[in-house]
CSV table of C-alpha atoms in Angstrom, one decimal:
chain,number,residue,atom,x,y,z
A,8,UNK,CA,-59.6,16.0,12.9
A,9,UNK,CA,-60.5,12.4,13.8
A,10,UNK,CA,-57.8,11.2,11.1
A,11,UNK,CA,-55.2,13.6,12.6
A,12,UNK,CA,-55.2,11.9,15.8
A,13,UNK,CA,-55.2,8.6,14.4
A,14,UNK,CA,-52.3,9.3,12.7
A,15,UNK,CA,-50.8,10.4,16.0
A,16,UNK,CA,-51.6,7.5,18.2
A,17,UNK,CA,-50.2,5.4,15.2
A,18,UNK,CA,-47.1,7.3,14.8
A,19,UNK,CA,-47.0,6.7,18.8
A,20,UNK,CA,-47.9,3.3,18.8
A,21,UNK,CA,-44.9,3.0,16.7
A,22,UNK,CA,-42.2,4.9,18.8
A,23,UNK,CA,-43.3,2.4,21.4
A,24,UNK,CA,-42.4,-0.8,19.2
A,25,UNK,CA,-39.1,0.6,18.3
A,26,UNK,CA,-38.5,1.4,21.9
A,27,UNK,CA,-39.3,-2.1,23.4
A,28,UNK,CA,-38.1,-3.7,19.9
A,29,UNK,CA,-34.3,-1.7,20.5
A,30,UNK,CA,-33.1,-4.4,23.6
A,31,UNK,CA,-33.7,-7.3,21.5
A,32,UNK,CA,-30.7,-6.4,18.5
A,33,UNK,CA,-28.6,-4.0,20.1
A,34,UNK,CA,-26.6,-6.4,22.3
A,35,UNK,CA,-23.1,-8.0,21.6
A,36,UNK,CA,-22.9,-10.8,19.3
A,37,UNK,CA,-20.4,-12.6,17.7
A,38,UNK,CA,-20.3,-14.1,13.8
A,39,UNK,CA,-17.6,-15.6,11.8
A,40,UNK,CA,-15.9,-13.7,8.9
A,41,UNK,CA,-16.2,-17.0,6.7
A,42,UNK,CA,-17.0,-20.8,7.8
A,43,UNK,CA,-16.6,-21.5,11.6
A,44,UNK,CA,-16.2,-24.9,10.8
A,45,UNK,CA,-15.6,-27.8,13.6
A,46,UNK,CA,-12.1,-29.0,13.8
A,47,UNK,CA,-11.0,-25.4,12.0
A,48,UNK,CA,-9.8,-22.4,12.7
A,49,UNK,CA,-12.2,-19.2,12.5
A,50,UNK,CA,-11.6,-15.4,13.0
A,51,UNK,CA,-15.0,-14.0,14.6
A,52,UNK,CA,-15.8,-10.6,15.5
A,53,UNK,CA,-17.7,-9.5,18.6
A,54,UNK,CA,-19.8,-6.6,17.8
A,55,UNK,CA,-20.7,-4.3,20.2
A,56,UNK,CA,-23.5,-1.4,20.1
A,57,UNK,CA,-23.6,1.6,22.7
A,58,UNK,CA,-27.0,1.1,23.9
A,59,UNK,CA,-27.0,4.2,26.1
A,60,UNK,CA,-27.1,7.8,25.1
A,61,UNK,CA,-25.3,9.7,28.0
A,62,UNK,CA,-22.3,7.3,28.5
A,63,UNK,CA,-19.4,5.5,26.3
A,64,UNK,CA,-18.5,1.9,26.4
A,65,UNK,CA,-15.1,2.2,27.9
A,66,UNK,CA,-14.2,-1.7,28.6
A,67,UNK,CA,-15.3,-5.0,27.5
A,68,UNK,CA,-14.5,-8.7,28.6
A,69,UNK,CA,-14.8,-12.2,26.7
A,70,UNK,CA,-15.3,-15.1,28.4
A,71,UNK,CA,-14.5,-18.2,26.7
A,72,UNK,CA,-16.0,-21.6,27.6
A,73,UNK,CA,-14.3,-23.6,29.9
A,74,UNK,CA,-15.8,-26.6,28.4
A,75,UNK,CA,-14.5,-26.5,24.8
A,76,UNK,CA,-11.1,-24.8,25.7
A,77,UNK,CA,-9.4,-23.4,22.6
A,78,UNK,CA,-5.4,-23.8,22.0
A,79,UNK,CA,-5.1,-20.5,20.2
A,80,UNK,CA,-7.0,-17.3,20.7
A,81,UNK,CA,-4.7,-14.4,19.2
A,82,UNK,CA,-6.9,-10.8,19.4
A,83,UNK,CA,-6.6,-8.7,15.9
A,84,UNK,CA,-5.4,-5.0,17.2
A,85,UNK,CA,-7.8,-2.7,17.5
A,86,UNK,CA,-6.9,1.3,17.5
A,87,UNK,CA,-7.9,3.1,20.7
A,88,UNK,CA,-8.3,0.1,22.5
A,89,UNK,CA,-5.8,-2.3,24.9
A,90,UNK,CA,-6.2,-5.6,24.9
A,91,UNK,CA,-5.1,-8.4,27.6
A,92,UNK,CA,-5.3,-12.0,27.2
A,93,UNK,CA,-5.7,-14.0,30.5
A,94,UNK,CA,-5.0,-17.8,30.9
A,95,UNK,CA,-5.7,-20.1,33.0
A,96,UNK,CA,-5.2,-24.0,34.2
A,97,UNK,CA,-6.6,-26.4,32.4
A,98,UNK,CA,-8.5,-29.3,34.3
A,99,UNK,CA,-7.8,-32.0,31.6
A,100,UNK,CA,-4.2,-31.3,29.6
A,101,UNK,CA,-5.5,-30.0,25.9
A,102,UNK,CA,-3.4,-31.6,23.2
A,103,UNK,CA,-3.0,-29.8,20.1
A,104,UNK,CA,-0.5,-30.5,17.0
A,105,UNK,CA,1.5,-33.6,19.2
A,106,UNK,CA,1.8,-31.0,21.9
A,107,UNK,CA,0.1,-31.0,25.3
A,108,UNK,CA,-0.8,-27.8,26.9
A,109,UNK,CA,-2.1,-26.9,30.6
A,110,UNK,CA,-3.4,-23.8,30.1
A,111,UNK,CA,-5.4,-21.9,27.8
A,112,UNK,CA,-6.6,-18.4,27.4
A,113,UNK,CA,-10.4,-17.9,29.3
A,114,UNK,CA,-10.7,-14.4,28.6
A,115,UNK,CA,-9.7,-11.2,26.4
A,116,UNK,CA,-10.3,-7.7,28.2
A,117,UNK,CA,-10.1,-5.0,26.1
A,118,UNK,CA,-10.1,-1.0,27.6
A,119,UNK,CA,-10.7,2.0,25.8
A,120,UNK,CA,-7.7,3.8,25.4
A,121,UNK,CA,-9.5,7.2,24.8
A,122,UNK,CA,-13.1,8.2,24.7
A,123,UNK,CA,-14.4,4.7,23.9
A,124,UNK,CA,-17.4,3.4,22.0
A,125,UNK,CA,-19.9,7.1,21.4
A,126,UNK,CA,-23.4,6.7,22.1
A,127,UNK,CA,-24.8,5.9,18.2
A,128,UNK,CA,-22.1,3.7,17.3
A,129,UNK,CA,-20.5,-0.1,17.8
A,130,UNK,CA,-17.3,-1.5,18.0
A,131,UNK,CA,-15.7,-4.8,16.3
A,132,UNK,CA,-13.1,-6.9,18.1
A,133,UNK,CA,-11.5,-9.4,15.8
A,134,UNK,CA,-9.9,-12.5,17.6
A,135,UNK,CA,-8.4,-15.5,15.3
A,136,UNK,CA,-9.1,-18.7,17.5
A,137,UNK,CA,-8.8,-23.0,16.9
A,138,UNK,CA,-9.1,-25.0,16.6
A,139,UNK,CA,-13.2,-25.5,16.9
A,140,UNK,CA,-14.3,-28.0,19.0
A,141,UNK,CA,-15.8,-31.5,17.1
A,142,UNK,CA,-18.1,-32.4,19.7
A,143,UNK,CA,-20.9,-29.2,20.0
A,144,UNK,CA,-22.7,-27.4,17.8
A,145,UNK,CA,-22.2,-23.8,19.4
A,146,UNK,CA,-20.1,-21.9,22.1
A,147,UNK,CA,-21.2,-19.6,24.1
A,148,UNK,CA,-19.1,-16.3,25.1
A,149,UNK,CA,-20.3,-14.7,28.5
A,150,UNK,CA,-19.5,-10.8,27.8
A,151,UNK,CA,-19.5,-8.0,30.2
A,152,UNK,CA,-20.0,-4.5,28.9
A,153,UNK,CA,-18.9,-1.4,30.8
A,154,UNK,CA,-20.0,2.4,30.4
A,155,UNK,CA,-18.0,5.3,31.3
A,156,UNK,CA,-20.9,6.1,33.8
A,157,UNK,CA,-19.7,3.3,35.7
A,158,UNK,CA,-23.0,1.2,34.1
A,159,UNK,CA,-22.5,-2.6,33.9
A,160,UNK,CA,-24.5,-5.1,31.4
A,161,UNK,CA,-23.8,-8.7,31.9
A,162,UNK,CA,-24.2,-10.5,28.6
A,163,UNK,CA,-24.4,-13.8,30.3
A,164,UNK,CA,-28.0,-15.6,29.6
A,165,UNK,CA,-27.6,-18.8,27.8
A,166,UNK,CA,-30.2,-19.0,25.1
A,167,UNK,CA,-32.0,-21.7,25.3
A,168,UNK,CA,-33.9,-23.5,21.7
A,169,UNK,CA,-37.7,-22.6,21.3
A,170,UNK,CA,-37.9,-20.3,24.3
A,171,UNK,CA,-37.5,-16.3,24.1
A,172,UNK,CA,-34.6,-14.2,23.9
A,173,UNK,CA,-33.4,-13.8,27.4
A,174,UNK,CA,-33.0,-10.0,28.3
A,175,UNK,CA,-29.5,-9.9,28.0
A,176,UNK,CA,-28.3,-12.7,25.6
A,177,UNK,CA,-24.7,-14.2,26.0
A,178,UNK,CA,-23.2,-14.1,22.4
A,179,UNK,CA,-23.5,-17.5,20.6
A,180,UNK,CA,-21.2,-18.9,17.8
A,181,UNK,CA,-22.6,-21.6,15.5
A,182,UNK,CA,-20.4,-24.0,13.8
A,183,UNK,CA,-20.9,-25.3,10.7
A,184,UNK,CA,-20.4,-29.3,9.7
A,185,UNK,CA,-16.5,-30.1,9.5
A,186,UNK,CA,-14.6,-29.5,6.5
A,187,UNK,CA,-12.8,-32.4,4.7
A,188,UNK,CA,-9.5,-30.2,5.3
A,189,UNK,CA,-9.8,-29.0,8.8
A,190,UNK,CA,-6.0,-27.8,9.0
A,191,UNK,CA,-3.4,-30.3,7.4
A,192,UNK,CA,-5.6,-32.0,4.3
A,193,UNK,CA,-5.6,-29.0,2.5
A,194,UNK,CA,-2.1,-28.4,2.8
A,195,UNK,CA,-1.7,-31.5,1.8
A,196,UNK,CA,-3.8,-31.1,-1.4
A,197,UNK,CA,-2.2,-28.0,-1.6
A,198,UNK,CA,1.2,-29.2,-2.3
A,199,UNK,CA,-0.1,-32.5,-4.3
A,200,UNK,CA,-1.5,-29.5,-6.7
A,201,UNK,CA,1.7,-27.6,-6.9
A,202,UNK,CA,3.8,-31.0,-7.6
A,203,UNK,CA,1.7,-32.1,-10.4
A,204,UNK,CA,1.9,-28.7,-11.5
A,205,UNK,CA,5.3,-28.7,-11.3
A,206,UNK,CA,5.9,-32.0,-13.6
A,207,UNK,CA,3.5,-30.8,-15.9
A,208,UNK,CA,5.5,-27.5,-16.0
A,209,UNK,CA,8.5,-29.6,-16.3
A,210,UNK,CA,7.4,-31.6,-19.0
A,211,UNK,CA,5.6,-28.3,-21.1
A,212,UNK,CA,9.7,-27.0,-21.3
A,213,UNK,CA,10.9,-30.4,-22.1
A,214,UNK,CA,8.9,-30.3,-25.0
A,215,UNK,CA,9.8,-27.1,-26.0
A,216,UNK,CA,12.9,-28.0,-25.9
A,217,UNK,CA,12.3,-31.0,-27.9
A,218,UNK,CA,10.3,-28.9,-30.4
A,219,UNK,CA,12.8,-26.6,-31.0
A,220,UNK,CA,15.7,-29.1,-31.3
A,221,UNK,CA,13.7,-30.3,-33.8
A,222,UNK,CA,12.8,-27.0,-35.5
A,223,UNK,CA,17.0,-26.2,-35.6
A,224,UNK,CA,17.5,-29.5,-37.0
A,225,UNK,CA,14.9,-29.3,-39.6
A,226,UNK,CA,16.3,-25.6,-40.7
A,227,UNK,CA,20.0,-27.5,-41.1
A,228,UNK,CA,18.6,-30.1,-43.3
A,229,UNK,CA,17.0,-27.8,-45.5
A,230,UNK,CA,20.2,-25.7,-45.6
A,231,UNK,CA,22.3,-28.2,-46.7
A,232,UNK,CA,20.0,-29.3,-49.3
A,233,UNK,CA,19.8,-26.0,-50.9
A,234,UNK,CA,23.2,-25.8,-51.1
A,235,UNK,CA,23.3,-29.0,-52.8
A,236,UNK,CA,20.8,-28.5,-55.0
A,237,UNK,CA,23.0,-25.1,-56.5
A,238,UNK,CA,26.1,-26.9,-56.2
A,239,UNK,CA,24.9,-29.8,-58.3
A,240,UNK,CA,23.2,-27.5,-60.7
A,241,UNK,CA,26.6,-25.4,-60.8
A,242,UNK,CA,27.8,-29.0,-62.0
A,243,UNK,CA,25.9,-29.5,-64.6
A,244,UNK,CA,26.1,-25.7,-66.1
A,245,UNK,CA,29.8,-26.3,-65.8
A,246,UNK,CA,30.3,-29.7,-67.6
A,247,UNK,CA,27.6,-28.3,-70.7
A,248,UNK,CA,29.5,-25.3,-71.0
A,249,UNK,CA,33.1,-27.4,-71.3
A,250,UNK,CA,31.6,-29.6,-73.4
A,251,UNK,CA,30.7,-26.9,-75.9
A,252,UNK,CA,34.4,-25.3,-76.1
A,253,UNK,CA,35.7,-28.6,-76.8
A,254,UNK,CA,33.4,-28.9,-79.8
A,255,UNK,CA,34.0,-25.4,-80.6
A,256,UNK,CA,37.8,-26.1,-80.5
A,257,UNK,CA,37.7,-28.9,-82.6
A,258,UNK,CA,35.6,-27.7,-85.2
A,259,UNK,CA,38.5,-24.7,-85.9
């Protein structure tokens, strides 16, 4: 009996961690399919859980930092879903492959086409953006998440290093350390690599052709030496057999 119920409060006990436990994961985040290197360009994916079991998320909205505007933001099509990129005037002109620009895009709204994200599942929005900023470690995406019951979650709390988890955490993107390539380098090495393999390509047929030039005129030599070889022996056979029919001749 006594072990019965301690099983019980235990499996209780559990329930409860799970339940206060849930908030903590099952909010939208962003990560980086790859390196989300500074100075690069990244695609990321915000992922977003249903959190609620008697509504659908029907809409969500991307803030991008102001601070670290990026040139390019392109979102990856996602079936079922709209998406609409807004952009706004830049403070400080953003300059970007020689060019300057004014504006940038400071936020991606997407809206459910149909039913929307079911309670018990998530959503990914892809979105290709660049290039990464060279002076910060991280950028923070304020999100907004809405239900079909009208519900609203902000996702808007900054975290901040060795304090807790806020309640409703804005999604954070690391960066990694800058690559030596960032954009141009490796295009660069890219087509120093195809050059030299080029040459070498180049210079593999050249001496194939050399080799077999060399092959043909080895065949012709041997050819014509051959053919010396039975006509001088044809020669020979000829004079000893002349020679005999004289001696022949003059013995009768």
């Amino acid at each position: 009996m006594k072990a019965s119920r301690i099983t019980a409060a235990g499996a209780v006990s559990g329930i409860a961690v799970l339940a206060l436990s849930a908030p903590a994961f099952a909010h939208v985040s962003v990560q980086p399919e790859g390196a989300a290197a500074k100075g690069g360009y990244a695609t990321v994916g915000f992922k977003v859980p249903n959190e609620r079991d008697n509504a659908s998320t029907t809409k969500l909205e991307i803030n991008f930092p102001t601070d670290h505007p990026l040139a390019s933001v392109m979102p990856q099509p996602v079936p079922g879903w709209k998406a609409e990129v807004t952009k706004s005037k830049l403070d400080k002109p953003l300059e970007s492959h020689g060019k300057q620009l004014t504006e940038a895009v400071t936020k991606v709204t997407w809206t459910a086409d149909g039913e929307g994200i079911q309670p018990g599942f998530f959503q990914k929005f892809p979105v290709s953006l660049g290039a990464l900023p060279e002076d910060t470690d991280q950028l923070v995406f304020k999100a907004i998440q809405t239900y079909s019951n009208k519900e609203v979650v902000r996702w808007i709390e900054v975290p901040q290093e060795g304090q807790e988890e806020p309640e409703t955490p804005a999604p954070v993107l690391e960066l990694s350390a800058a690559e030596d390539d960032a954009h141009g380098a490796s295009g660069a090495k890219a087509g120093d690599d195809t050059e030299a393999a080029a040459q070498n390509a180049a210079a593999d047929s050249t001496a194939a052709s050399d080799s077999g030039s060399g092959d043909g005129s080895d065949t012709t030599a041997r050819v014509l030496g051959i053919v010396g070889i039975v006509v001088g022996a044809a020669g020979v056979a000829y004079g000893v057999l002349a020679g005999r029919r004289r001696d022949t001749g003059a013995a009768a």
